[in-house]
mmCIF file of C-alpha atoms in Angstrom:
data_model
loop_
_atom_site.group_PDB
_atom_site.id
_atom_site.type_symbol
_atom_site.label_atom_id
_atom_site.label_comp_id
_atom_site.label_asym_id
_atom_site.label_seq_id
_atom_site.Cartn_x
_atom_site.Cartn_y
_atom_site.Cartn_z
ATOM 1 C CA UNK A 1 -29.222 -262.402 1.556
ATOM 2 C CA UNK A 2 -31.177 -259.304 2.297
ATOM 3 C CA UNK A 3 -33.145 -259.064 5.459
ATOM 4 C CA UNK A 4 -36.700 -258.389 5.126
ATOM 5 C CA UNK A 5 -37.932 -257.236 8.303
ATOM 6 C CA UNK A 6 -40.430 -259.860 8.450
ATOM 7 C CA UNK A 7 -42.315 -259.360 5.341
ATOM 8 C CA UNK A 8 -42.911 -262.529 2.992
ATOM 9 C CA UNK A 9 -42.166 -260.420 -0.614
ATOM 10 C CA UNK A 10 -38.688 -260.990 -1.349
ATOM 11 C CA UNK A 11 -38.855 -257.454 -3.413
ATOM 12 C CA UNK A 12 -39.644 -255.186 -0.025
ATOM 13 C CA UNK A 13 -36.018 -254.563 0.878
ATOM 14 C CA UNK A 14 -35.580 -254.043 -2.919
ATOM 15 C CA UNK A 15 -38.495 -251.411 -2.550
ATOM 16 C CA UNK A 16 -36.844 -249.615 0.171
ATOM 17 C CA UNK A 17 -33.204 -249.473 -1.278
ATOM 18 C CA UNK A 18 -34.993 -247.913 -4.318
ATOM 19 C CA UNK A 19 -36.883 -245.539 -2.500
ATOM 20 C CA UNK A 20 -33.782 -244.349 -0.547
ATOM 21 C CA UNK A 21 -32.018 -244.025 -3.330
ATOM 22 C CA UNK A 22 -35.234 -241.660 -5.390
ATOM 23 C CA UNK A 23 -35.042 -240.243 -1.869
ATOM 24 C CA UNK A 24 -31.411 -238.944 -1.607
ATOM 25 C CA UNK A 25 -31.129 -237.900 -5.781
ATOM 26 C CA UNK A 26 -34.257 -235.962 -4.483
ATOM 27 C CA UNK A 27 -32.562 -234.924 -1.809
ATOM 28 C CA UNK A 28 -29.180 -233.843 -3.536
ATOM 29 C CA UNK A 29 -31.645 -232.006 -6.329
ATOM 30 C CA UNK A 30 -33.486 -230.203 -3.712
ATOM 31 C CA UNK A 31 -29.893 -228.837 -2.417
ATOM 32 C CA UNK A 32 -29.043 -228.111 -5.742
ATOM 33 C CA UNK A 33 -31.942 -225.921 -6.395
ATOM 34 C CA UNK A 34 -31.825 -224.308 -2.778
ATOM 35 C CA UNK A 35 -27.877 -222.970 -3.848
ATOM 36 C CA UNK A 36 -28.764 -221.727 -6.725
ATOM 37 C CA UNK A 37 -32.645 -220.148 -6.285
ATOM 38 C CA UNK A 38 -33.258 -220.428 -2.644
ATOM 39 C CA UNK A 39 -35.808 -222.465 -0.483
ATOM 40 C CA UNK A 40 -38.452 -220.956 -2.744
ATOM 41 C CA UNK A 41 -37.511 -223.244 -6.173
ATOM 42 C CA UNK A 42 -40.012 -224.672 -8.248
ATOM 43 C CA UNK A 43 -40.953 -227.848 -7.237
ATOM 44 C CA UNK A 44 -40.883 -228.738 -10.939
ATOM 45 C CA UNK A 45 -37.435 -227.609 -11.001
ATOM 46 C CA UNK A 46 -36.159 -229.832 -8.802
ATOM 47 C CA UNK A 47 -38.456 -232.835 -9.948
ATOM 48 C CA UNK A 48 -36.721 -232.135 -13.455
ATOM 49 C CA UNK A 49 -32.938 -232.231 -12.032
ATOM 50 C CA UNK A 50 -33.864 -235.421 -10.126
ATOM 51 C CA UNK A 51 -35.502 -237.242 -12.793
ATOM 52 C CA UNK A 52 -38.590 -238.013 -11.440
ATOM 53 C CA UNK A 53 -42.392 -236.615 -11.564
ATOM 54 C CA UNK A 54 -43.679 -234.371 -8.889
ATOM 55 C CA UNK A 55 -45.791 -236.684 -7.603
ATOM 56 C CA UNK A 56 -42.883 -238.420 -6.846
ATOM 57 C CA UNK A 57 -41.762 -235.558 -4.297
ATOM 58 C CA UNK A 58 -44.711 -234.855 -3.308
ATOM 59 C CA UNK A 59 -44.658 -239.078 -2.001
ATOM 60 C CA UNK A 60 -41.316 -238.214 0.190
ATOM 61 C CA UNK A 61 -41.779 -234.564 0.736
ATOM 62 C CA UNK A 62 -45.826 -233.653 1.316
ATOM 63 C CA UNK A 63 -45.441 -230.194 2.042
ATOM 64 C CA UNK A 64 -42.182 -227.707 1.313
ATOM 65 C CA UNK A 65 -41.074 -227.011 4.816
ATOM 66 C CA UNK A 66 -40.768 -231.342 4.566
ATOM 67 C CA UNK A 67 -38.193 -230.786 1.710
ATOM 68 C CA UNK A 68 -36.191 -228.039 3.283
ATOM 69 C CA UNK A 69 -36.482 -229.549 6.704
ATOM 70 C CA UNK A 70 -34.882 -232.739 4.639
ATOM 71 C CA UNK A 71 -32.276 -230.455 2.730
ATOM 72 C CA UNK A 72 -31.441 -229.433 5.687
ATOM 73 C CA UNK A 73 -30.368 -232.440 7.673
ATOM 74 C CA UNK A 74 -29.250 -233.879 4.793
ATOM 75 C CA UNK A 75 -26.528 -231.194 4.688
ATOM 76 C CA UNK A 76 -25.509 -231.262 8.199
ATOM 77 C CA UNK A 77 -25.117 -234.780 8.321
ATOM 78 C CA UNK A 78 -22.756 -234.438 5.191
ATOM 79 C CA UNK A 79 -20.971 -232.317 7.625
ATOM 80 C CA UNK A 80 -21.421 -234.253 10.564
ATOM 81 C CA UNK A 81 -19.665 -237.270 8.645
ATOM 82 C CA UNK A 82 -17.054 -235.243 6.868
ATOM 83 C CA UNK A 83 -15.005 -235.077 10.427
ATOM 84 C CA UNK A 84 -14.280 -238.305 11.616
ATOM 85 C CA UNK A 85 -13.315 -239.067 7.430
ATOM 86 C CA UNK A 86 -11.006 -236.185 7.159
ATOM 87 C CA UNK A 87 -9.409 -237.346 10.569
ATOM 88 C CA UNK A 88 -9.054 -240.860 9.365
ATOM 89 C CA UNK A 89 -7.387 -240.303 6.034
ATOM 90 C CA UNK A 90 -4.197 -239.515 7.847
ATOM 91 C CA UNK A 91 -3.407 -236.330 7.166
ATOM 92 C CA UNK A 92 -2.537 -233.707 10.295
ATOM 93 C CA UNK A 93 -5.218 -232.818 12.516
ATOM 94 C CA UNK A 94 -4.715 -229.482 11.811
ATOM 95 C CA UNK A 95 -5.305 -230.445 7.995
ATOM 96 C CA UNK A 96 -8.728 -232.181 9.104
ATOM 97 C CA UNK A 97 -9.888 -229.183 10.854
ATOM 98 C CA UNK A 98 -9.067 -226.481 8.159
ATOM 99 C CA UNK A 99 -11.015 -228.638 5.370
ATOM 100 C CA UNK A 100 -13.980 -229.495 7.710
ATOM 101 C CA UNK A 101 -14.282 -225.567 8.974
ATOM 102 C CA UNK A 102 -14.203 -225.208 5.035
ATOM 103 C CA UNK A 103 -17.402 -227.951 4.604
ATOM 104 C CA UNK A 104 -18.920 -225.907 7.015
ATOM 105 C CA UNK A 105 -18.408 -222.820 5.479
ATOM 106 C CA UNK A 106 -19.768 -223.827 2.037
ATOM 107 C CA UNK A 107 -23.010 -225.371 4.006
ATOM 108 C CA UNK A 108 -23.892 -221.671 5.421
ATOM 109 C CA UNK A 109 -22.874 -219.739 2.701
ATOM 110 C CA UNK A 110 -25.065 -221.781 0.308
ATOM 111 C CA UNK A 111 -28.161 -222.260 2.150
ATOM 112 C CA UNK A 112 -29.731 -219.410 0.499
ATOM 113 C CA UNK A 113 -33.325 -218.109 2.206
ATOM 114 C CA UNK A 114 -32.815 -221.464 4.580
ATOM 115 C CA UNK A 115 -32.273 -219.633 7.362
ATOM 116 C CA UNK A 116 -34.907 -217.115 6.616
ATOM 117 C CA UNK A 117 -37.202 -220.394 6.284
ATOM 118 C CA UNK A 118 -35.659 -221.920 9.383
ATOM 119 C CA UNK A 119 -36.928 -218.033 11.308
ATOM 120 C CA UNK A 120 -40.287 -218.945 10.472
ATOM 121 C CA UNK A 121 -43.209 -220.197 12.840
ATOM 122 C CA UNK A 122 -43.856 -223.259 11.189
ATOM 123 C CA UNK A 123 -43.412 -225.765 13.771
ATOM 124 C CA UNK A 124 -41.340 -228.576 10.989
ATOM 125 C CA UNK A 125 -38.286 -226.234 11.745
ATOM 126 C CA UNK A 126 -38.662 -225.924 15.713
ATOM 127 C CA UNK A 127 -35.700 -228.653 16.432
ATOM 128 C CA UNK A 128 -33.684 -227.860 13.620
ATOM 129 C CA UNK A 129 -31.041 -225.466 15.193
ATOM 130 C CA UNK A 130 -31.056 -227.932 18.049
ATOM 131 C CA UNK A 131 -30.293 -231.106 15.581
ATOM 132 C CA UNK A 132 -27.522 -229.171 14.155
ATOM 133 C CA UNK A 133 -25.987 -228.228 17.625
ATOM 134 C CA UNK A 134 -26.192 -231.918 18.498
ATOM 135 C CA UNK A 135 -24.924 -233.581 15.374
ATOM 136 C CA UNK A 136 -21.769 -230.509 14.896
ATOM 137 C CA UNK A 137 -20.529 -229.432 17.991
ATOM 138 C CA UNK A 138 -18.675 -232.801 19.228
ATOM 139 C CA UNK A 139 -17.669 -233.453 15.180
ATOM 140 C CA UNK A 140 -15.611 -229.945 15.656
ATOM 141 C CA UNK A 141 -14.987 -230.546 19.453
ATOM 142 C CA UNK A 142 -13.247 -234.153 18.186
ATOM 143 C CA UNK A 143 -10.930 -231.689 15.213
ATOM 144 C CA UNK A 144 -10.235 -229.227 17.956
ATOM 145 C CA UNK A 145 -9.190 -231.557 19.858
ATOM 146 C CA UNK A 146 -6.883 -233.488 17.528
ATOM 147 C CA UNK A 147 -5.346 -230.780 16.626
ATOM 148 C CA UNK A 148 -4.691 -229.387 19.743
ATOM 149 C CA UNK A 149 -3.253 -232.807 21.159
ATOM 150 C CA UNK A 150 -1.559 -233.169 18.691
ATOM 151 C CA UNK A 151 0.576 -229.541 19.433
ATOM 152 C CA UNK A 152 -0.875 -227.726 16.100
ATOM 153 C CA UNK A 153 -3.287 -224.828 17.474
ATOM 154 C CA UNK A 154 -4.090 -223.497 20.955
ATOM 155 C CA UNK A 155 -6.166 -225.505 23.320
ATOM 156 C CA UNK A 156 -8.357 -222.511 25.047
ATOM 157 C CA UNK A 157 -11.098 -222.600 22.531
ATOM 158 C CA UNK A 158 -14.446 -224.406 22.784
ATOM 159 C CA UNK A 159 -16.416 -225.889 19.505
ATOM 160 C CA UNK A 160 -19.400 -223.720 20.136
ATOM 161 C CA UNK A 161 -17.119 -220.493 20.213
ATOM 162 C CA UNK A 162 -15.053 -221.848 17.335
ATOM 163 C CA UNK A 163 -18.671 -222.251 14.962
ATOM 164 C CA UNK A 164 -20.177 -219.237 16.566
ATOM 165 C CA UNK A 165 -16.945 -217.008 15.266
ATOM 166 C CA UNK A 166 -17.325 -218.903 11.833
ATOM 167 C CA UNK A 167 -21.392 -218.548 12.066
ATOM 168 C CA UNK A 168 -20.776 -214.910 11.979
ATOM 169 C CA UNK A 169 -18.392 -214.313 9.798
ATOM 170 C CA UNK A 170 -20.869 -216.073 7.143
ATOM 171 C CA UNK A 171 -23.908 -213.529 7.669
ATOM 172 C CA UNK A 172 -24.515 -211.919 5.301
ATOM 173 C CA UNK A 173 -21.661 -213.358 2.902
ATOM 174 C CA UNK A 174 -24.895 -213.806 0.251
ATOM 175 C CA UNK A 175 -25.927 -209.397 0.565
ATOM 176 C CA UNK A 176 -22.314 -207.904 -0.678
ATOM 177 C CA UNK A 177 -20.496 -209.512 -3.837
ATOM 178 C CA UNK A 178 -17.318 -207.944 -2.401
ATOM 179 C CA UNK A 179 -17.464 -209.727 1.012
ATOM 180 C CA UNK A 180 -15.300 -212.973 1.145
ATOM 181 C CA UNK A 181 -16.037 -215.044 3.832
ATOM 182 C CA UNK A 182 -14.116 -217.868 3.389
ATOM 183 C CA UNK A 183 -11.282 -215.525 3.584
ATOM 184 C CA UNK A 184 -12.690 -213.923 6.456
ATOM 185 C CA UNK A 185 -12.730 -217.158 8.092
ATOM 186 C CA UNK A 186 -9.409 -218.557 7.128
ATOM 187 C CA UNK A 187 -8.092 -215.505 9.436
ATOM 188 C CA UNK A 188 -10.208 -216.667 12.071
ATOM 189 C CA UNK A 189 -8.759 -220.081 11.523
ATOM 190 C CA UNK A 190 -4.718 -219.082 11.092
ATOM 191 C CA UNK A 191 -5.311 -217.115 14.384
ATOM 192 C CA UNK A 192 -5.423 -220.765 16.074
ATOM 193 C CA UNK A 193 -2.332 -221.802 15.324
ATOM 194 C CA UNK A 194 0.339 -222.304 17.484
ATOM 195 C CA UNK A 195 3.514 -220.367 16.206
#
């Protein structure tokens, strides 16, 4: 039996599983739109891919910096989770860390005009680059150091340096078709190994 936090309607918890499901198709349509037209979609856009109204946004999301601030953490804790899953299905550590460094990769190369947003004044994005230090550095710390433990790459790099070196090789990916940074950064990433 579901708990209802004190209220008497049986229906509330109902009401709340509903709304955080609306919330995370909203959320996964928001991201959707961001990849392919950038932080400025139409709101109608996304309203249409989700399946709802935009009234129905506008209820989780009032303003737009609300929806990309929400885009936003909902993408780095996709990332955040990814580790510890990839570490637990068994296969090398090394493994975990090459496919989570790729997770990464895909979340800023596709964040198109997020990070232009996230320059901004508007105080909704002031913690933001904090929140994602806090939630990703100790999920790569944890692969770097399974896979170093473990014998599979060298043991003399931090998890700040290691997403810093990625970080940079991803500027920019979005301004020249002939760039390739997910090649750039498997270099980065072979250069850990052990031979």
């Amino acid at each position: 039996m579901a708990e209802s936090n004190g209220g008497s309607d049986p229906s509330t918890p109902r009401k709340r599983a509903d709304a955080r499901r609306n919330e995370q198709t909203l959320l996964e349509a928001a991201t959707a739109a961001f990849v392919a037209s950038g932080v400025d979609a139409p709101v109608r856009d996304i309203a249409a891919k989700a399946g709802v109204g935009i009234a129905t946004i506008y209820r989780h999301f009032p303003t737009r910096a609300d929806l990309v601030v929400a885009v936003y953490r909902h993408q780095v804790e996709a990332c955040a989770e990814a580790g510890p899953a990839l570490l637990a299905a068994g296969g090398s550590p090394h493994t975990a860390l090459v496919r989570w460094i790729d997770l990464f990769v895909d979340f800023l190369v596709t964040k198109h005009g997020l990070a232009e947003a996230l320059q901004s004044d508007d105080a909704a994005f002031a913690t933001l680059h904090d929140y994602f230090l806090d939630r990703l550095v100790p999920v790569c710390e944890e692969l770097l150091d399974a896979a170093a433990g473990a014998g599979q790459i060298r043991s003399d790099i931090t998890a700040l340096e290691l997403m810093h070196g990625v970080g940079n090789l991803c500027i920019g990916a979005n301004r020249d078709p002939r760039y390739n940074a997910p090649r750039m950064v498997e270099v980065l990433i072979a250069g850990l190994r052990l031979r």
